[in-house]
CSV table of C-alpha atoms in Angstrom, one decimal:
chain,number,residue,atom,x,y,z
O,440,MET,CA,0.0,0.0,0.0
O,441,LYS,CA,2.9,2.4,0.9
O,442,ALA,CA,4.5,1.5,-2.4
O,443,CYS,CA,1.4,2.4,-4.3
O,444,LYS,CA,1.2,5.8,-2.6
O,445,LEU,CA,4.8,6.4,-3.3
O,446,PHE,CA,4.4,5.5,-6.9
O,447,PHE,CA,1.3,7.8,-7.2
O,448,LEU,CA,3.2,10.7,-5.5
O,449,LEU,CA,6.2,10.2,-7.8
O,450,ALA,CA,4.0,10.1,-10.9
O,451,THR,CA,2.3,13.3,-9.9
O,452,VAL,CA,5.6,15.1,-9.4
O,453,ILE,CA,6.9,14.0,-12.7
O,454,SER,CA,3.7,15.0,-14.5
O,455,PHE,CA,3.8,18.4,-12.8
O,456,ASN,CA,7.4,19.0,-13.7
O,457,SER,CA,6.8,17.9,-17.3
O,458,CYS,CA,4.0,20.5,-17.6
O,459,GLN,CA,6.2,23.1,-16.1
O,460,ASN,CA,9.0,22.3,-18.5
O,461,LYS,CA,6.7,22.6,-21.5
O,462,ALA,CA,5.7,26.2,-20.9
O,463,PRO,CA,9.1,27.8,-21.8
O,464,ARG,CA,9.3,25.8,-25.0
O,465,GLU,CA,5.9,27.0,-26.1
O,466,GLN,CA,6.7,30.6,-25.2
O,467,THR,CA,10.0,30.7,-27.1
O,468,ALA,CA,8.1,29.3,-30.1
O,469,ASP,CA,6.4,32.6,-30.4
O,470,SER,CA,8.2,35.7,-29.1
O,471,GLN,CA,9.3,37.3,-25.8
O,472,TYR,CA,8.2,40.6,-27.4
O,473,THR,CA,4.7,42.1,-27.4
O,474,LYS,CA,2.7,41.9,-30.7
O,475,GLY,CA,3.0,45.2,-32.5
O,476,THR,CA,6.7,45.6,-31.7
O,477,PHE,CA,9.5,45.2,-34.1
O,478,GLY,CA,11.0,42.3,-32.0
O,479,TYR,CA,7.7,40.3,-32.3
O,480,ASP,CA,7.7,40.7,-36.1
O,481,LEU,CA,11.4,39.9,-36.4
O,482,ASP,CA,10.8,36.6,-34.5
O,483,PHE,CA,7.8,35.8,-36.6
O,484,LEU,CA,9.5,36.4,-39.9
O,485,LYS,CA,12.6,34.5,-38.9
O,486,ARG,CA,10.4,31.4,-38.5
O,487,ASN,CA,9.5,31.8,-42.2
O,488,ASP,CA,12.6,33.0,-43.9
O,489,SER,CA,16.3,33.8,-43.4
O,490,VAL,CA,15.6,37.5,-43.3
O,491,VAL,CA,18.1,40.3,-43.7
O,492,VAL,CA,18.2,43.0,-41.0
O,493,LEU,CA,19.8,46.4,-41.7
O,494,ASN,CA,20.8,48.7,-38.8
O,495,SER,CA,21.4,52.4,-38.5
O,496,LYS,CA,24.6,53.5,-36.7
O,497,ASP,CA,23.0,53.8,-33.3
O,498,GLY,CA,21.1,50.5,-33.7
O,499,ASN,CA,17.7,52.1,-32.9
O,500,GLY,CA,16.7,52.2,-36.6
O,501,GLN,CA,16.3,48.8,-38.2
O,502,ILE,CA,14.5,47.3,-41.2
O,503,ILE,CA,13.7,43.7,-42.2
O,504,ILE,CA,14.2,42.6,-45.8
O,505,SER,CA,13.0,39.2,-47.1
O,506,PRO,CA,14.5,37.4,-50.1
O,507,LYS,CA,11.9,34.6,-49.9
O,508,TYR,CA,9.0,37.0,-50.0
O,509,GLN,CA,9.9,39.0,-53.1
O,510,ALA,CA,12.5,41.4,-51.7
O,511,LYS,CA,10.0,43.1,-49.5
O,512,VAL,CA,11.0,45.6,-46.8
O,513,PHE,CA,8.6,44.0,-44.4
O,514,THR,CA,8.8,46.5,-41.5
O,515,SER,CA,11.0,48.9,-39.6
O,516,THR,CA,11.5,50.4,-36.2
O,517,ALA,CA,12.8,53.7,-34.8
O,518,ASP,CA,13.4,52.4,-31.3
O,519,GLY,CA,15.0,48.9,-31.5
O,520,LEU,CA,13.4,45.6,-30.8
O,521,ASP,CA,10.9,47.0,-28.3
O,522,GLY,CA,9.9,49.8,-30.6
O,523,LYS,CA,6.7,50.0,-32.7
O,524,SER,CA,6.7,47.9,-35.9
O,525,PHE,CA,5.7,50.3,-38.6
O,526,GLY,CA,4.9,47.9,-41.5
O,527,TRP,CA,1.7,45.9,-42.0
O,528,ILE,CA,2.2,42.1,-41.9
O,529,ASN,CA,-0.6,39.8,-42.7
O,530,TYR,CA,0.2,36.9,-40.3
O,531,LYS,CA,-2.7,34.7,-41.5
O,532,THR,CA,-1.3,34.5,-45.0
O,533,PHE,CA,1.8,32.7,-43.9
O,534,ALA,CA,-0.3,29.9,-42.4
O,535,GLN,CA,-2.4,29.2,-45.5
O,536,ARG,CA,-2.1,25.7,-46.9
O,537,SER,CA,-2.3,26.6,-50.5
O,538,LEU,CA,-1.5,29.6,-52.6
O,539,ASP,CA,-4.2,32.2,-53.3
O,540,PRO,CA,-4.8,32.3,-57.1
O,541,HIS,CA,-5.2,36.1,-57.1
O,542,MET,CA,-2.7,37.5,-54.6
O,543,ASN,CA,-0.8,36.2,-51.6
O,544,ALA,CA,-1.0,39.2,-49.4
O,545,TYR,CA,2.0,38.7,-47.0
O,546,GLY,CA,2.1,42.5,-46.3
O,547,GLY,CA,5.2,44.6,-46.2
O,548,GLU,CA,5.8,48.3,-45.8
O,549,ASP,CA,7.6,48.5,-49.1
O,550,ARG,CA,7.0,46.0,-51.8
O,551,LEU,CA,7.6,46.1,-55.6
O,552,TRP,CA,5.2,45.2,-58.3
O,553,LEU,CA,5.1,45.8,-62.0
O,554,GLY,CA,2.3,47.8,-63.7
O,555,PRO,CA,0.1,48.4,-65.5
O,556,GLU,CA,-2.4,46.5,-63.4
O,557,GLY,CA,-5.3,47.1,-65.8
O,558,GLY,CA,-5.9,48.7,-69.2
O,559,ARG,CA,-5.0,47.6,-72.7
O,560,PHE,CA,-1.5,46.6,-71.7
O,561,ALA,CA,-2.4,45.0,-68.3
O,562,LEU,CA,-0.1,42.5,-66.6
O,563,PHE,CA,-2.7,41.2,-64.2
O,564,PHE,CA,-5.2,39.9,-66.7
O,565,LYS,CA,-4.7,37.3,-69.4
O,566,PRO,CA,-5.6,38.2,-73.0
O,567,GLY,CA,-9.4,38.2,-73.6
O,568,THR,CA,-10.5,37.9,-70.0
O,569,LYS,CA,-12.9,40.3,-68.3
O,570,MET,CA,-11.3,42.9,-66.0
O,571,GLU,CA,-13.0,41.6,-63.0
O,572,PHE,CA,-11.6,40.2,-59.7
O,573,ASP,CA,-12.3,36.6,-60.8
O,574,TYR,CA,-9.7,37.0,-63.6
O,575,TRP,CA,-7.2,39.2,-61.7
O,576,HIS,CA,-3.9,37.5,-61.0
O,577,THR,CA,-0.6,39.0,-59.6
O,578,PRO,CA,2.5,38.0,-61.7
O,579,VAL,CA,4.1,35.2,-59.8
O,580,ALA,CA,7.6,36.8,-59.5
O,581,PHE,CA,6.0,39.5,-57.4
O,582,ASP,CA,3.5,37.3,-55.6
O,583,PHE,CA,5.2,34.2,-54.2
O,584,GLU,CA,8.5,33.4,-55.9
O,585,ARG,CA,11.8,33.8,-54.1
O,586,TRP,CA,14.3,36.5,-55.1
O,587,SER,CA,18.1,36.2,-55.0
O,588,LEU,CA,20.2,38.1,-52.4
O,589,THR,CA,23.2,39.3,-54.3
O,590,PHE,CA,24.8,41.6,-51.7
O,591,LYS,CA,24.6,42.5,-48.0
O,592,SER,CA,26.3,44.7,-45.6
O,593,ASP,CA,25.3,46.3,-42.3
O,594,LYS,CA,23.4,49.1,-44.1
O,595,LYS,CA,22.8,47.9,-47.6
O,596,ALA,CA,21.4,44.9,-49.5
O,597,SER,CA,20.7,44.1,-53.2
O,598,LEU,CA,18.2,41.6,-54.5
O,599,SER,CA,17.3,40.5,-58.0
O,600,LYS,CA,14.8,38.5,-60.0
O,601,SER,CA,14.8,37.4,-63.6
O,602,THR,CA,11.4,36.5,-65.0
O,603,ARG,CA,8.9,36.8,-67.9
O,604,VAL,CA,5.5,38.4,-67.9
O,605,MET,CA,2.7,38.5,-70.4
O,606,ASN,CA,0.4,41.5,-71.0
O,607,TYR,CA,-3.2,41.8,-72.1
O,608,LEU,CA,-2.1,41.8,-75.8
O,609,GLY,CA,-0.3,38.5,-75.4
O,610,VAL,CA,3.2,40.1,-75.6
O,611,ILE,CA,5.8,38.4,-73.4
O,612,PHE,CA,8.5,40.5,-71.8
O,613,SER,CA,11.8,39.0,-70.6
O,614,LEU,CA,13.3,41.1,-67.8
O,615,ASN,CA,15.5,41.4,-64.8
O,616,VAL,CA,14.6,43.5,-61.8
O,617,VAL,CA,17.0,44.7,-59.2
O,618,ARG,CA,16.3,46.2,-55.7
O,619,ASP,CA,19.1,48.1,-54.0
O,620,ILE,CA,18.0,48.9,-50.4
O,621,GLU,CA,19.8,51.1,-47.9
O,622,ILE,CA,18.9,52.1,-44.3
O,623,LEU,CA,19.5,55.8,-43.7
O,624,ASP,CA,20.9,57.4,-40.5
O,625,PRO,CA,19.0,60.4,-39.1
O,626,ALA,CA,21.6,62.9,-40.6
O,627,GLU,CA,21.1,61.3,-44.0
O,628,ALA,CA,17.3,61.5,-43.7
O,629,GLN,CA,17.5,65.2,-42.7
O,630,LYS,CA,19.6,66.0,-45.7
O,631,LEU,CA,17.5,64.1,-48.1
O,632,LEU,CA,14.2,65.6,-46.9
O,633,GLY,CA,15.6,69.1,-46.2
O,634,ILE,CA,14.6,69.1,-42.5
O,635,ASN,CA,16.1,69.4,-39.0
O,636,PHE,CA,15.1,67.6,-35.8
O,637,ASP,CA,16.7,66.9,-32.4
O,638,SER,CA,16.9,64.0,-30.0
O,639,LYS,CA,13.2,64.5,-29.0
O,640,VAL,CA,12.3,62.8,-32.2
O,641,LYS,CA,13.0,59.1,-33.0
O,642,SER,CA,13.2,58.2,-36.6
O,643,VAL,CA,13.9,55.5,-39.2
O,644,GLY,CA,14.3,55.8,-42.9
O,645,PHE,CA,15.3,53.7,-45.9
O,646,SER,CA,15.8,54.2,-49.6
O,647,THR,CA,15.1,51.8,-52.4
O,648,LYS,CA,16.5,52.0,-56.0
O,649,ASN,CA,14.4,49.8,-58.2
O,650,THR,CA,15.7,48.9,-61.7
O,651,ILE,CA,14.1,47.0,-64.6
O,652,ILE,CA,16.2,45.7,-67.5
O,653,ASN,CA,14.9,44.5,-70.9
O,654,THR,CA,16.6,41.1,-71.3
O,655,GLY,CA,14.5,40.1,-74.3
O,656,PRO,CA,15.2,40.4,-78.1
O,657,PHE,CA,12.9,43.3,-79.0
O,658,ALA,CA,12.3,46.9,-77.9
O,659,TRP,CA,9.4,47.8,-75.7
O,660,ASP,CA,7.4,50.6,-77.3
O,661,LYS,CA,3.8,51.9,-77.7
O,662,GLY,CA,3.0,49.1,-80.0
O,663,THR,CA,4.0,46.3,-77.7
O,664,GLY,CA,3.2,48.1,-74.5
O,665,ALA,CA,5.7,48.4,-71.7
O,666,PRO,CA,5.9,47.7,-67.9
O,667,CYS,CA,6.5,50.2,-65.2
O,668,LEU,CA,8.0,49.9,-61.7
O,669,TRP,CA,5.5,50.2,-58.8
O,670,ASN,CA,6.3,50.7,-55.2
O,671,LEU,CA,3.6,50.1,-52.6
O,672,ASP,CA,3.9,50.8,-48.9
O,673,MET,CA,1.5,48.9,-46.6
O,674,PHE,CA,0.9,50.3,-43.1
O,675,SER,CA,-1.5,49.5,-40.2
O,676,PRO,CA,-4.4,52.0,-40.0
O,677,SER,CA,-6.1,53.6,-37.0
O,678,ALA,CA,-9.2,55.6,-36.5
O,679,LYS,CA,-7.1,58.7,-36.5
O,680,THR,CA,-4.8,58.1,-39.5
O,681,ILE,CA,-5.0,60.5,-42.5
O,682,ILE,CA,-3.0,60.3,-45.7
O,683,VAL,CA,-1.6,63.6,-47.0
O,684,VAL,CA,-0.8,64.0,-50.7
O,685,PRO,CA,0.6,67.4,-51.8
O,686,TYR,CA,-0.1,68.3,-55.4
O,687,ASP,CA,0.8,71.1,-57.9
O,688,ASN,CA,-2.0,73.7,-57.5
O,689,ASN,CA,-0.8,75.7,-60.5
O,690,SER,CA,-1.2,72.9,-63.2
O,691,ASN,CA,-4.3,72.4,-65.4
O,692,GLY,CA,-6.5,69.4,-65.5
O,693,LYS,CA,-8.0,67.1,-62.9
O,694,VAL,CA,-6.4,67.0,-59.5
O,695,ALA,CA,-7.0,63.3,-58.8
O,696,THR,CA,-8.6,60.1,-60.0
O,697,THR,CA,-10.9,59.1,-57.2
O,698,ASP,CA,-13.0,56.3,-58.7
O,699,TYR,CA,-10.6,53.3,-59.2
O,700,PHE,CA,-12.8,51.0,-57.1
O,701,GLY,CA,-15.9,53.1,-57.2
O,702,GLN,CA,-16.2,56.8,-56.3
O,703,ILE,CA,-14.6,57.6,-52.9
O,704,PRO,CA,-17.3,59.2,-50.7
O,705,PRO,CA,-16.8,63.0,-50.2
O,706,ASP,CA,-16.6,62.6,-46.4
O,707,ARG,CA,-13.4,60.6,-46.9
O,708,VAL,CA,-11.4,62.7,-49.3
O,709,LYS,CA,-10.8,66.4,-49.4
O,710,TYR,CA,-8.5,68.6,-51.5
O,711,SER,CA,-7.8,72.2,-52.0
O,712,ASN,CA,-4.9,74.7,-52.3
O,713,GLY,CA,-2.4,72.0,-53.1
O,714,ILE,CA,-3.2,69.5,-50.3
O,715,LEU,CA,-5.2,66.3,-50.7
O,716,LEU,CA,-6.4,64.5,-47.5
O,717,PHE,CA,-7.7,61.0,-47.4
O,718,LYS,CA,-9.0,59.0,-44.4
O,719,ALA,CA,-6.9,55.9,-43.8
O,720,ASP,CA,-8.9,54.0,-41.2
O,721,GLY,CA,-9.2,50.7,-43.0
O,722,LYS,CA,-13.0,50.8,-43.0
O,723,SER,CA,-13.9,51.8,-46.6
O,724,ARG,CA,-12.2,50.5,-49.7
O,725,GLY,CA,-11.0,53.2,-52.1
O,726,LYS,CA,-8.1,54.2,-54.2
O,727,LEU,CA,-7.0,57.5,-55.7
O,728,GLY,CA,-4.3,58.8,-58.0
O,729,ILE,CA,-2.5,62.0,-58.8
O,730,PRO,CA,-1.5,62.6,-62.5
O,731,PRO,CA,2.2,63.4,-63.3
O,732,ASN,CA,1.6,67.1,-64.1
O,733,ARG,CA,0.1,67.5,-60.6
O,734,ALA,CA,2.3,65.1,-58.6
O,735,LYS,CA,5.0,66.2,-56.3
O,736,THR,CA,7.9,64.1,-54.9
O,737,MET,CA,6.5,63.5,-51.4
O,738,ALA,CA,3.4,62.1,-49.8
O,739,GLY,CA,2.7,60.9,-46.2
O,740,SER,CA,0.4,60.2,-43.4
O,741,TYR,CA,-0.2,61.1,-39.8
O,742,ASP,CA,-1.5,58.6,-37.2
O,743,ALA,CA,-2.7,60.8,-34.3
O,744,GLN,CA,-3.6,57.8,-32.3
O,745,ASN,CA,0.0,56.5,-32.2
O,746,ASN,CA,1.7,59.8,-32.9
O,747,VAL,CA,3.5,58.6,-36.0
O,748,LEU,CA,4.4,60.8,-39.0
O,749,THR,CA,5.2,58.9,-42.1
O,750,ILE,CA,6.8,60.4,-45.2
O,751,ALA,CA,7.4,58.7,-48.6
O,752,ALA,CA,9.7,60.4,-51.1
O,753,PHE,CA,10.0,59.3,-54.7
O,754,ASP,CA,10.9,60.2,-58.3
O,755,THR,CA,8.3,61.9,-60.5
O,756,ASP,CA,8.6,63.3,-64.0
O,757,PRO,CA,5.8,65.7,-65.2
O,758,LYS,CA,6.8,65.3,-68.8
O,759,ALA,CA,7.1,61.5,-68.9
O,760,THR,CA,4.5,58.9,-70.1
O,761,TYR,CA,2.7,57.1,-67.2
O,762,LEU,CA,0.5,54.1,-67.8
O,763,ASN,CA,-3.2,53.9,-67.1
O,764,GLN,CA,-3.8,51.2,-64.5
O,765,GLU,CA,-7.6,51.2,-64.3
O,766,TRP,CA,-9.5,48.0,-64.8
O,767,ARG,CA,-10.9,49.0,-68.2
O,768,THR,CA,-9.7,49.2,-71.8
O,769,ASP,CA,-11.7,52.2,-73.1
O,770,ARG,CA,-9.2,54.9,-71.9
O,771,ASP,CA,-5.9,56.1,-73.2
O,772,PRO,CA,-3.4,53.5,-71.9
O,773,PHE,CA,-0.6,56.1,-71.9
O,774,THR,CA,-2.3,58.6,-69.6
O,775,GLY,CA,-2.0,57.4,-66.0
O,776,ASP,CA,-1.2,58.5,-62.5
O,777,ALA,CA,2.2,58.9,-60.9
O,778,VAL,CA,1.2,58.7,-57.2
O,779,ASN,CA,-1.5,56.7,-55.6
O,780,ALA,CA,-3.1,56.1,-52.2
O,781,TYR,CA,-5.3,53.3,-51.0
O,782,ASN,CA,-7.5,52.7,-48.0
O,783,ASP,CA,-8.6,49.1,-47.4
O,784,GLY,CA,-12.1,48.1,-46.5
O,785,PRO,CA,-14.6,45.3,-46.6
O,786,LEU,CA,-15.6,43.8,-50.0
O,787,LYS,CA,-19.2,43.3,-51.1
O,788,ASP,CA,-19.3,39.8,-49.4
O,789,GLY,CA,-18.1,41.3,-46.1
O,790,SER,CA,-14.6,39.8,-46.3
O,791,GLN,CA,-11.5,41.9,-46.0
O,792,MET,CA,-7.8,41.4,-46.8
O,793,GLY,CA,-6.5,43.9,-44.2
O,794,PRO,CA,-7.2,46.3,-42.8
O,795,PHE,CA,-4.2,48.4,-44.1
O,796,TYR,CA,-3.5,51.5,-46.1
O,797,GLU,CA,-1.0,52.3,-48.8
O,798,ILE,CA,1.1,55.1,-50.2
O,799,GLU,CA,2.3,54.2,-53.7
O,800,SER,CA,4.5,55.6,-56.5
O,801,VAL,CA,5.1,54.4,-60.0
O,802,SER,CA,7.8,55.0,-62.6
O,803,PRO,CA,7.1,56.2,-66.2
O,804,ALA,CA,6.6,53.5,-68.8
O,805,ALA,CA,9.8,51.5,-69.4
O,806,PHE,CA,10.2,52.1,-73.1
O,807,LEU,CA,13.5,50.1,-73.4
O,808,LYS,CA,15.6,48.6,-76.1
O,809,PRO,CA,17.3,45.2,-75.4
O,810,GLN,CA,19.7,45.5,-72.4
O,811,GLU,CA,18.5,49.0,-71.5
O,812,GLY,CA,17.3,49.7,-68.0
O,813,LEU,CA,15.1,52.2,-66.1
O,814,SER,CA,15.4,53.0,-62.4
O,815,HIS,CA,12.8,54.4,-59.9
O,816,LYS,CA,13.7,55.6,-56.4
O,817,HIS,CA,11.3,55.4,-53.5
O,818,SER,CA,12.2,56.1,-49.8
O,819,VAL,CA,10.2,55.8,-46.6
O,820,PHE,CA,10.6,57.6,-43.3
O,821,HIS,CA,8.9,57.4,-39.9
O,822,PHE,CA,9.0,59.9,-37.1
O,823,THR,CA,7.7,59.7,-33.6
O,824,GLY,CA,8.2,61.7,-30.4
O,825,ASP,CA,7.8,65.4,-29.6
O,826,LYS,CA,4.7,66.7,-31.4
O,827,GLY,CA,6.1,70.2,-31.9
O,828,GLU,CA,9.1,68.7,-33.7
O,829,LEU,CA,6.8,66.4,-35.8
O,830,ASN,CA,4.7,69.4,-36.7
O,831,GLN,CA,7.7,71.2,-38.1
O,832,ILE,CA,8.7,68.2,-40.2
O,833,ALA,CA,5.1,68.0,-41.6
O,834,LEU,CA,5.1,71.6,-42.5
O,835,LYS,CA,8.5,71.4,-44.2
O,836,THR,CA,7.7,68.2,-46.2
O,837,LEU,CA,4.0,68.1,-46.7
O,838,GLY,CA,3.1,71.8,-46.4
O,839,ILE,CA,0.5,71.3,-43.7
O,840,SER,CA,0.4,71.4,-39.9
O,841,LEU,CA,-0.6,68.3,-37.9
O,842,GLN,CA,-3.4,70.3,-36.4
O,843,ASP,CA,-4.9,71.0,-39.8
O,844,VAL,CA,-4.5,67.4,-40.8
O,845,GLN,CA,-6.4,66.2,-37.7
O,846,ALA,CA,-9.1,68.8,-38.1
O,847,ALA,CA,-9.9,68.0,-41.7
O,848,PHE,CA,-12.6,65.4,-41.0
O,849,LYS,CA,-14.0,66.5,-37.7
């Protein structure tokens, strides 16, 4: 009887210790960092890819680049591993058992696509298909195929991809795409943006140089159509996030295309005197674009809920040919927008990919002879800290105060 009691006591102790020993293993399988921090996202992405991390000199600014996931800059931080993770990551997509036929939305605060999406030279629709969602497919090299890491240092990385894409006419383009990515120190960011700030502001910034090379046997022209480079920045929305897009108030013609996915309601977009404001709360799907003669070289957003000012800086050329990306073929394919903004929201069936919002820039049409190349630069900056300092940055870069941004939709 005593032996039975001793055996039962021993079994209970072993079982208890076994349960106790399992807990740490389960915790380390996730992350010691809180969800929403850079450390959490770094741990998550490391479980899915051998990611590349670039660091600023002080180590506070960091970015994560993924070769496996199409050379995306997935996210960044201005305050180390415990700092806020600025990029939007769609965690559920990594767990899917099969590829989505339309788009595998892994997220990423700066990803590269090729345009045009729609129109007579569309790259997202096969020849003869209707320009509807059922027939919309992201080119595989920019959706789920791995890219090659060709160079890495503490502050720089280069990635490349050779591929072929077919447009709506049935023309097949052979091409190579290169992404040169560099994290910027605060002094470099101040010089590039023409601003000043002190230690009361924490910041992170990175630049991307995106190059497309015609590796095929024929020239890309207005007869064959041509691709364009397309940077898309995905961020997490909040109830108090507003996108700011400055535009040239002295040019003629329309200010913005506001009906890409149906007309954006007037209570969600406002523009006058060279400033366009667009709600980015992730609750209503809408996209807008600024034509090249109106576009400037910066756009941004302010999240008053989390006190984050974001600036995107990019190349624009008012005299160049930009491609129409609308899902229709009855408009001039060589009259398109240079800068875009998108707010995610529920689809008609109630489902939703995000929520997230985007700031986007595109290159002119890549009319290239064999072995010629075209490059497009796009940089992203985040600032957080003293609101007075952030306000001065907003005034200098976007031409509007944070108070006026927040008051726009009250």
